[in-house]
mmCIF file of C-alpha atoms in Angstrom:
data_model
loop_
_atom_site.group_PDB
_atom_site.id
_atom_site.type_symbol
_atom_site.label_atom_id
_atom_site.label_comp_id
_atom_site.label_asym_id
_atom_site.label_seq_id
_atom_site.Cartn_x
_atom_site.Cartn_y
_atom_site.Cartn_z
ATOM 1 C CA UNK M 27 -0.710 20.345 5.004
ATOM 2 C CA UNK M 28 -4.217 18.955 6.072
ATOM 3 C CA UNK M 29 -6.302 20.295 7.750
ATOM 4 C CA UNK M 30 -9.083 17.582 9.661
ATOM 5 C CA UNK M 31 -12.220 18.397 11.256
ATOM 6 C CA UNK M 32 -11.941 19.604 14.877
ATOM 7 C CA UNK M 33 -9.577 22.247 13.720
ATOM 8 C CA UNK M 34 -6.261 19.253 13.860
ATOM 9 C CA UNK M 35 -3.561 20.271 11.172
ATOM 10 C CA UNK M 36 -1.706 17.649 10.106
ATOM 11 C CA UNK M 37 1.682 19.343 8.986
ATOM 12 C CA UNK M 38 4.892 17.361 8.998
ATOM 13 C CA UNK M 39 8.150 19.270 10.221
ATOM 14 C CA UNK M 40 9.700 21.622 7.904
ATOM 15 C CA UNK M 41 12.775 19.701 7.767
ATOM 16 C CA UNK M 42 10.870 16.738 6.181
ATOM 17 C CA UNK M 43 12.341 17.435 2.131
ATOM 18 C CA UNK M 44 10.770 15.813 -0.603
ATOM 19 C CA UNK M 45 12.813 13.634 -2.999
ATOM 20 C CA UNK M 46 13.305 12.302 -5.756
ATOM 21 C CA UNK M 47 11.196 9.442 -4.833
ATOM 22 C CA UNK M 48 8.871 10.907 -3.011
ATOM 23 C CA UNK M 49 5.961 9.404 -4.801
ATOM 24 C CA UNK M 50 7.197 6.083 -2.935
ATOM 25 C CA UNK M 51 7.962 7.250 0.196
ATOM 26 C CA UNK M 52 5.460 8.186 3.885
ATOM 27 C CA UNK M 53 5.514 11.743 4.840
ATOM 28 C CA UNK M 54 7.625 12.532 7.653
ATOM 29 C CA UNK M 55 5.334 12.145 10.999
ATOM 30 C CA UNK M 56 5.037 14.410 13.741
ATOM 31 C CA UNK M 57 7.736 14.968 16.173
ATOM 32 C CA UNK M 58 5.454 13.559 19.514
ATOM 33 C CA UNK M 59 2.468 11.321 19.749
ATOM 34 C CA UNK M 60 -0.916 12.772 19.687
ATOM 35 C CA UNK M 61 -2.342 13.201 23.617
ATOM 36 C CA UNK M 62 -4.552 10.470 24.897
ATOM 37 C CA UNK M 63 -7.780 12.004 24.953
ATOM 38 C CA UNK M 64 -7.271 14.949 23.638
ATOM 39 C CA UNK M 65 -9.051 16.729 21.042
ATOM 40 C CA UNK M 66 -6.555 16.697 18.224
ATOM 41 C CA UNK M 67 -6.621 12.802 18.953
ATOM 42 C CA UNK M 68 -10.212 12.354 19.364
ATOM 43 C CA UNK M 69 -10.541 14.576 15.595
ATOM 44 C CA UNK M 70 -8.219 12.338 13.941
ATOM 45 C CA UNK M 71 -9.992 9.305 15.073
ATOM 46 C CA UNK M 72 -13.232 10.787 13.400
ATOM 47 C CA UNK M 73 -11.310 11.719 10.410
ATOM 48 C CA UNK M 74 -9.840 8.312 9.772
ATOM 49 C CA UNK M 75 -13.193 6.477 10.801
ATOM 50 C CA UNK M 76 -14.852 8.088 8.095
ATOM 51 C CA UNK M 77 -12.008 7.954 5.014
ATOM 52 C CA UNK M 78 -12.275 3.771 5.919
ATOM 53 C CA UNK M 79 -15.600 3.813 5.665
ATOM 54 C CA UNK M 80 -15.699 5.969 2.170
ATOM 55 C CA UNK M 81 -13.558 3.722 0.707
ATOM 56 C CA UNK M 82 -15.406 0.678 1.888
ATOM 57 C CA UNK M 83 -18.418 2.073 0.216
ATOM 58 C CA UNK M 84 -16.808 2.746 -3.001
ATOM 59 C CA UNK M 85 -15.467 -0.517 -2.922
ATOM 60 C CA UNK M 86 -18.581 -1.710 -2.588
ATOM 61 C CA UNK M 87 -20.007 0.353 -5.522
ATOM 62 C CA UNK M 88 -16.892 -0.851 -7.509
ATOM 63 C CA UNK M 89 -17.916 -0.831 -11.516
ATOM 64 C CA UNK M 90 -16.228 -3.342 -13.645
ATOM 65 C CA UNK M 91 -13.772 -1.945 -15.945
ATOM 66 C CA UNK M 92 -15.416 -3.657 -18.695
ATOM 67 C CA UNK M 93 -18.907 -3.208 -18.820
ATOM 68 C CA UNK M 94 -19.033 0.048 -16.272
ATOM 69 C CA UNK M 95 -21.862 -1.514 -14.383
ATOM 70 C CA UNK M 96 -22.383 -2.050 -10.573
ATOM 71 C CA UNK M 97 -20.102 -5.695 -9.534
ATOM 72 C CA UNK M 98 -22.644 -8.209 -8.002
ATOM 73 C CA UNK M 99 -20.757 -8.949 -5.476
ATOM 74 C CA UNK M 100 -21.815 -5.968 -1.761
ATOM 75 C CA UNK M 101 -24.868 -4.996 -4.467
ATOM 76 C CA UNK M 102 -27.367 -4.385 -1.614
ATOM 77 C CA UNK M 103 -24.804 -2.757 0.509
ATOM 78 C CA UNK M 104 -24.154 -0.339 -2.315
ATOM 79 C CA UNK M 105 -27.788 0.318 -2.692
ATOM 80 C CA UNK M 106 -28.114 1.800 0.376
ATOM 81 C CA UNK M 107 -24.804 4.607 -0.100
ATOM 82 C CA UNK M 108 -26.719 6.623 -2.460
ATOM 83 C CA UNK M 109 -24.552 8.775 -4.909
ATOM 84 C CA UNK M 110 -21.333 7.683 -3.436
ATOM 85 C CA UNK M 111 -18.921 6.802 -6.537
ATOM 86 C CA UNK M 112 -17.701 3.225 -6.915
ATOM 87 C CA UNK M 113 -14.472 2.569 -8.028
ATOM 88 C CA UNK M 114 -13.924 2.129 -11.597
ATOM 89 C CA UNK M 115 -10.501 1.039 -11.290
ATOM 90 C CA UNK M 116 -8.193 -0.372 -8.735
ATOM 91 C CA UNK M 117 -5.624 3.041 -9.642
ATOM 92 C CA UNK M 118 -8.918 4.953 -8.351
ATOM 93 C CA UNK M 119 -8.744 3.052 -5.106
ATOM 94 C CA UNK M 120 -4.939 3.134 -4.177
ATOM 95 C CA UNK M 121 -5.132 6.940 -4.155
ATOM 96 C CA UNK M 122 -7.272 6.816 -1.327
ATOM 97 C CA UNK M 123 -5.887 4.063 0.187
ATOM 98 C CA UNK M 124 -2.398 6.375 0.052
ATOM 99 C CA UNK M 125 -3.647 9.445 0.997
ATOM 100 C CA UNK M 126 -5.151 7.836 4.320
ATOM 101 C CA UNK M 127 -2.090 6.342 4.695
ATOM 102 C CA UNK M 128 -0.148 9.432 5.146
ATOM 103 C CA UNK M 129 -2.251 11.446 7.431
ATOM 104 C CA UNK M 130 -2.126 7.919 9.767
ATOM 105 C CA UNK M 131 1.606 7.925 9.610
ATOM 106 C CA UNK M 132 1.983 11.449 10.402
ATOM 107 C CA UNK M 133 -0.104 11.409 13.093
ATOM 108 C CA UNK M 134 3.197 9.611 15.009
ATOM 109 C CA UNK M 135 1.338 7.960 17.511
ATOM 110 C CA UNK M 136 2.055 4.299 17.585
ATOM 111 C CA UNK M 137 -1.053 3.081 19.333
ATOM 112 C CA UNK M 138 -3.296 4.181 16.534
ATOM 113 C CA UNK M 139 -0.916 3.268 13.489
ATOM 114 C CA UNK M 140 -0.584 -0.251 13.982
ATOM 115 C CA UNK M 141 -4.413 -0.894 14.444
ATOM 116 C CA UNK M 142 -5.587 1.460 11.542
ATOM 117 C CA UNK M 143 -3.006 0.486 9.449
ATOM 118 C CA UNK M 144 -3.893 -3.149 9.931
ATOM 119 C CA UNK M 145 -7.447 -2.473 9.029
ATOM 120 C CA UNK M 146 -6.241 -0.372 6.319
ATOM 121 C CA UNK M 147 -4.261 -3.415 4.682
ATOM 122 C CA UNK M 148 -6.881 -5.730 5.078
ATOM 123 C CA UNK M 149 -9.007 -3.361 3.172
ATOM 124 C CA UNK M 150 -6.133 -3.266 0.630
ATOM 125 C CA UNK M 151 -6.116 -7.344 0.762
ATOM 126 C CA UNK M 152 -9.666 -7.510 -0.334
ATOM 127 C CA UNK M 153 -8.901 -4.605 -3.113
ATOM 128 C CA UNK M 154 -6.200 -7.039 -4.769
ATOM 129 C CA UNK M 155 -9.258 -10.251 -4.696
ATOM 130 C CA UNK M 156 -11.519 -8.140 -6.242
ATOM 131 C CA UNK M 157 -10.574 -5.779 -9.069
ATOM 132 C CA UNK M 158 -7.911 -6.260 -11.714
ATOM 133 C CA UNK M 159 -4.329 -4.796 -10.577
ATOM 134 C CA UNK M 160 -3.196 -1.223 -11.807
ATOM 135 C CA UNK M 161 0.532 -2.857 -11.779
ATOM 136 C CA UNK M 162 2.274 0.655 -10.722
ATOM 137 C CA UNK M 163 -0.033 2.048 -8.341
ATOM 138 C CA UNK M 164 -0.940 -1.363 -6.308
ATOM 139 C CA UNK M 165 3.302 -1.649 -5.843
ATOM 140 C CA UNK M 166 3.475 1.706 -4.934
ATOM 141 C CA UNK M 167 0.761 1.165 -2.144
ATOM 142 C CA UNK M 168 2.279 -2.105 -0.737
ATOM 143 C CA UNK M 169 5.665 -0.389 -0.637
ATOM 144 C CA UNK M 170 4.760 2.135 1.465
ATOM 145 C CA UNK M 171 2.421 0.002 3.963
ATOM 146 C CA UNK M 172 5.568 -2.459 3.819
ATOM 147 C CA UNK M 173 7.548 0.494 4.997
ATOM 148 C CA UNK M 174 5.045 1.786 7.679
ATOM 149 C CA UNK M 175 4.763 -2.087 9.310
ATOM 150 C CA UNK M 176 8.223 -2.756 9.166
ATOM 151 C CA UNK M 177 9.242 0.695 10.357
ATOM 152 C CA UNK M 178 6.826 0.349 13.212
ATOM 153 C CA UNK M 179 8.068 -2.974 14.340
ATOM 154 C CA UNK M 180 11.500 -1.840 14.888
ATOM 155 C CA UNK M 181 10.753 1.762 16.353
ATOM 156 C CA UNK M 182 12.769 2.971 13.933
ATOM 157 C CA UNK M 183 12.225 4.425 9.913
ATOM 158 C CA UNK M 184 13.848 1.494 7.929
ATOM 159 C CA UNK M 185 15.430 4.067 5.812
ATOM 160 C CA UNK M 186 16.899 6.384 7.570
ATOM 161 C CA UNK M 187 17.326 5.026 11.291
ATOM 162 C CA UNK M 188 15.134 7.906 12.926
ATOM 163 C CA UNK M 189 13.575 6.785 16.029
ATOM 164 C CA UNK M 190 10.091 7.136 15.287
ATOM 165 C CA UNK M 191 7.696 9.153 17.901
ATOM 166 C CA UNK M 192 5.860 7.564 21.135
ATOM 167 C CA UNK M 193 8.613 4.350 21.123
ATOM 168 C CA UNK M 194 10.838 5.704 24.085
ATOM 169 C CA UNK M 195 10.486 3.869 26.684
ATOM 170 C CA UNK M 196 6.907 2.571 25.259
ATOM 171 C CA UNK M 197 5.801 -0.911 24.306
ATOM 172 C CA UNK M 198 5.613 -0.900 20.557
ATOM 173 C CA UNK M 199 3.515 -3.753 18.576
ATOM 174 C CA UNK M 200 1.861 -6.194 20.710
ATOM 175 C CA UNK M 201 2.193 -9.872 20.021
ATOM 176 C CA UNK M 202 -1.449 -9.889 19.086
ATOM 177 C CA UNK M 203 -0.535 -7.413 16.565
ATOM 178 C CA UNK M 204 2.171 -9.064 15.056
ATOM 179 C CA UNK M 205 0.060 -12.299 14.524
ATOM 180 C CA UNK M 206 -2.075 -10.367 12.668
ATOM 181 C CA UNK M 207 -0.090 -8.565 10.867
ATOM 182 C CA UNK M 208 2.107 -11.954 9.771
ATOM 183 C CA UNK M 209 -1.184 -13.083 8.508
ATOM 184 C CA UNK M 210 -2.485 -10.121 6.879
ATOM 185 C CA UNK M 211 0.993 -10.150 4.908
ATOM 186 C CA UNK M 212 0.618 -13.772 4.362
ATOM 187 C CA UNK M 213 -2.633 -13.634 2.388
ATOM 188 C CA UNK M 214 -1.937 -10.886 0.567
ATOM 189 C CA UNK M 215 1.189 -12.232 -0.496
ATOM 190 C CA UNK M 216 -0.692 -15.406 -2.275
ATOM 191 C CA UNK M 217 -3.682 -12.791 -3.237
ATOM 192 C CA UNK M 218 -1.196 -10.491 -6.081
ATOM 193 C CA UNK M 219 0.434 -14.318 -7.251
ATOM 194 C CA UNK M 220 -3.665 -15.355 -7.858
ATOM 195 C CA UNK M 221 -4.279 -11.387 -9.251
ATOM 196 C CA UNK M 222 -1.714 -11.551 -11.458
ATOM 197 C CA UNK M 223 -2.045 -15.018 -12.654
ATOM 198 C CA UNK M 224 -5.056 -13.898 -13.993
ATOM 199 C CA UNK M 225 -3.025 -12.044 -16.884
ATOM 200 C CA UNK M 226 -5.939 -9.286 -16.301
ATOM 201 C CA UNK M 227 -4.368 -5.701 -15.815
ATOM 202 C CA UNK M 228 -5.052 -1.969 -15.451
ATOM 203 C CA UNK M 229 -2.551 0.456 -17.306
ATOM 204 C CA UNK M 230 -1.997 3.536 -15.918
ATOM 205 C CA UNK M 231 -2.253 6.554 -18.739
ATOM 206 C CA UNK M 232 1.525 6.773 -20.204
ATOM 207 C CA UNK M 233 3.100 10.206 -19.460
ATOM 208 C CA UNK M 234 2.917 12.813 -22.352
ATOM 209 C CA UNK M 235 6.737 12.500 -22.670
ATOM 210 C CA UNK M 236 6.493 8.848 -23.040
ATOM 211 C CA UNK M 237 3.913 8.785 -25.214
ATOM 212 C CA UNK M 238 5.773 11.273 -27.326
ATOM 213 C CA UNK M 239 9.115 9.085 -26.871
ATOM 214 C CA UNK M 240 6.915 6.082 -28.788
ATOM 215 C CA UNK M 241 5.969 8.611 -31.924
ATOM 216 C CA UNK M 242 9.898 8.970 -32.670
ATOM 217 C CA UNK M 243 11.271 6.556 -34.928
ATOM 218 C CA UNK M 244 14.643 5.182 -33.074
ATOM 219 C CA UNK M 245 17.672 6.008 -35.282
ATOM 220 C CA UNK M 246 21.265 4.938 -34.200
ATOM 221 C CA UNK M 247 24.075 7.594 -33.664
ATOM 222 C CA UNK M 248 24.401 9.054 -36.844
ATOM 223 C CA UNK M 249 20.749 10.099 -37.690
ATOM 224 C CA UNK M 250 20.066 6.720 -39.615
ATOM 225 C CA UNK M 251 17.233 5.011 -39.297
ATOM 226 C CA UNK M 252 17.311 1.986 -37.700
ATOM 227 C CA UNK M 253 15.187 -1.513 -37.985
ATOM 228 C CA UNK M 254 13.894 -3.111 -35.413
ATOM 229 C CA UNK M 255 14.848 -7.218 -35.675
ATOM 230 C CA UNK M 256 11.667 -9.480 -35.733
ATOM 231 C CA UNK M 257 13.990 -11.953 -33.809
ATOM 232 C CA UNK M 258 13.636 -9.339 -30.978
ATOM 233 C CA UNK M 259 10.107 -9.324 -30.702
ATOM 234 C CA UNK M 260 8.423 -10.242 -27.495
ATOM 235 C CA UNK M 261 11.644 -8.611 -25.085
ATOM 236 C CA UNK M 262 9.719 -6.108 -23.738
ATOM 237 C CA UNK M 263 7.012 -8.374 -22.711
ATOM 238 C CA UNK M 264 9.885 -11.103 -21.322
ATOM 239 C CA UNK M 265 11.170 -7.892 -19.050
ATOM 240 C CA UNK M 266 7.816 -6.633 -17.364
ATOM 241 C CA UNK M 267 7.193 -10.081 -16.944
ATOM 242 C CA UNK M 268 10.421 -10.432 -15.044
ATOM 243 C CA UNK M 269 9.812 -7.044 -13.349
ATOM 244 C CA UNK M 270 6.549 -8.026 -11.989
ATOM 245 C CA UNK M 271 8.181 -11.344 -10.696
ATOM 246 C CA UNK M 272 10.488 -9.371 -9.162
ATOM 247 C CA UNK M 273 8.155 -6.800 -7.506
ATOM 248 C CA UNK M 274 5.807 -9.770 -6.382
ATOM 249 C CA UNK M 275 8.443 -11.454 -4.421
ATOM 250 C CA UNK M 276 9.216 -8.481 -2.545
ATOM 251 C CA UNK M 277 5.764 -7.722 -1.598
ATOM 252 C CA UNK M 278 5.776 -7.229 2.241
ATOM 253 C CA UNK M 279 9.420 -8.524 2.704
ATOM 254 C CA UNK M 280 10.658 -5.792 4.703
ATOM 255 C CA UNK M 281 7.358 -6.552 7.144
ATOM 256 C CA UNK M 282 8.548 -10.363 6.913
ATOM 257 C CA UNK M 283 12.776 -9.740 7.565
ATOM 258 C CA UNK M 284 11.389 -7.461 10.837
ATOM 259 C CA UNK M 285 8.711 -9.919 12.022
ATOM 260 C CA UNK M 286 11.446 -13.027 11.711
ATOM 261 C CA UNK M 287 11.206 -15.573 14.541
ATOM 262 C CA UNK M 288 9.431 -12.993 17.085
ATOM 263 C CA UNK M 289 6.193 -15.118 17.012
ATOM 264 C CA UNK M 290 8.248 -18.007 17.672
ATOM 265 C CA UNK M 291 7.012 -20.254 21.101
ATOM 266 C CA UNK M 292 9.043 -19.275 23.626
ATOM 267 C CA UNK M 293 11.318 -21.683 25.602
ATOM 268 C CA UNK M 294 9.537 -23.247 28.757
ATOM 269 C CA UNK M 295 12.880 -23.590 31.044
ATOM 270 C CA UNK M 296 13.220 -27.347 30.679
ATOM 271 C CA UNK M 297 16.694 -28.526 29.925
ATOM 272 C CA UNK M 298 17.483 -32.560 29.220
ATOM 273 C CA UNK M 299 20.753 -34.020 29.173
ATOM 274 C CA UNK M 300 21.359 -36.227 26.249
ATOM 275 C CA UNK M 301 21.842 -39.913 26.459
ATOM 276 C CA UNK M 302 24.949 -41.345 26.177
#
């Protein structure tokens, strides 16, 4: 639960259960739109104005992983945020990104999803240009904003069919929207290829059990020891390679299936006959 100034809880429904991939997956949003005007919509607004704006400025005062010093690049703009904490890692930066993420898509009201979450991916697209990836969290945060577009551009969660709140019998994204969101998707789609061409990474911190996993010396079935082949050197690296392939052509492609031919110019009524 959280709670916003203004006195707005955000709390999604009880029977929202968390899964075994929840880590992946939006919080369940609230069961009617927030009221135009009202104060739990006008507190929200506030909220999410200034969690963009904090991570614009730690953007801005983003160190390099490297040296730990201030990037050149929004230098004066950082000067003037004071003790605000730049991030020293892109990792750093999709946790906020995430956790803004969910209080937007639980506040279940349509009309201020699609425009925050556009700014909110934009934000993301200049993220990727800037900083080296954190592989598992950057994935993890494209997922999830794949979900929320795609999900809002049928009315419907992708995964499990529920009608999502304030699309009955209300217009849902606007063809302005959906240009921008088909070019939003479209840039950030070439910007992980360029980040990741790069070859310059993040690593999350292993888990204790994996790290404890890598101490053990592998043995075979009957408690003998057994040697790894030089031949075989290099697999691992041929598989994350692949894996990152693989998670780099599905960035945004549930956004893309959804959008489709909808921007497509519509037919002006003229019909010719053809020539015999």
């Amino acid at each position: 639960m959280s709670s916003l100034p203004g006195g707005f809880i955000l709390s999604p429904p009880a029977s929202s259960v968390a899964s075994s991939n929840a880590t992946a997956r939006l919080p369940h949003p609230r069961n009617s739109p927030l009221r135009p005007g009202g104060s739990k919509e006008g507190a929200f607004i506030r909220y999410v104005d200034q969690q963009i704006l904090h991570i614009q400025r730690r953007f801005a005062k983003r160190t390099s992983p490297q040296t730990n010093e201030l990037s050149d690049i929004d230098r004066d703009k950082a000067d003037t945020w004071g003790d605000v904490k730049g991030y020293a890692s892109m990792k750093e930066a999709c946790k906020d990104v995430e956790e803004l993420l969910s209080v937007i898509w639980i506040s279940g009201t349509p009309s201020l999803q699609v425009p925050y979450l556009i700014s909110l991916a934009l934000l993301v697209g200049n993220i990727i240009q800037a900083m080296p990836p954190t592989p598992k969290s950057l994935f993890r945060t494209l997922d999830k904003l794949d979900h929320a577009f795609a999900s809002l551009l049928q009315g419907r969660d992708v995964d499990t069919g529920e009608r999502l709140p304030g699309f009955a019998g209300e217009r849902g994204v606007s063809g302005t929207e959906k240009v921008r969101i088909r070019s939003l998707v479209e840039r950030t789609r070439v910007n992980v290829v360029e980040a990741f061409k790069k070859g310059e990474f993040e690593y999350e911190e292993p888990e204790i059990e994996e790290l404890e996993d890598e101490d053990k010396m592998d043995t075979d079935t009957d408690g003998e020891l057994v040697l790894e082949n030089a031949e075989n050197d290099g697999l691992d690296d041929d598989h994350e390679n692949n894996d990152f392939n693989l998670k780099i052509a599905r960035v945004y492609d549930a956004t893309m299936v959804e959008l489709g031919d909808s921007l497509e110019q519509p037919s002006i009524g003229i019909i010719t006959e053809g020539r015999g």
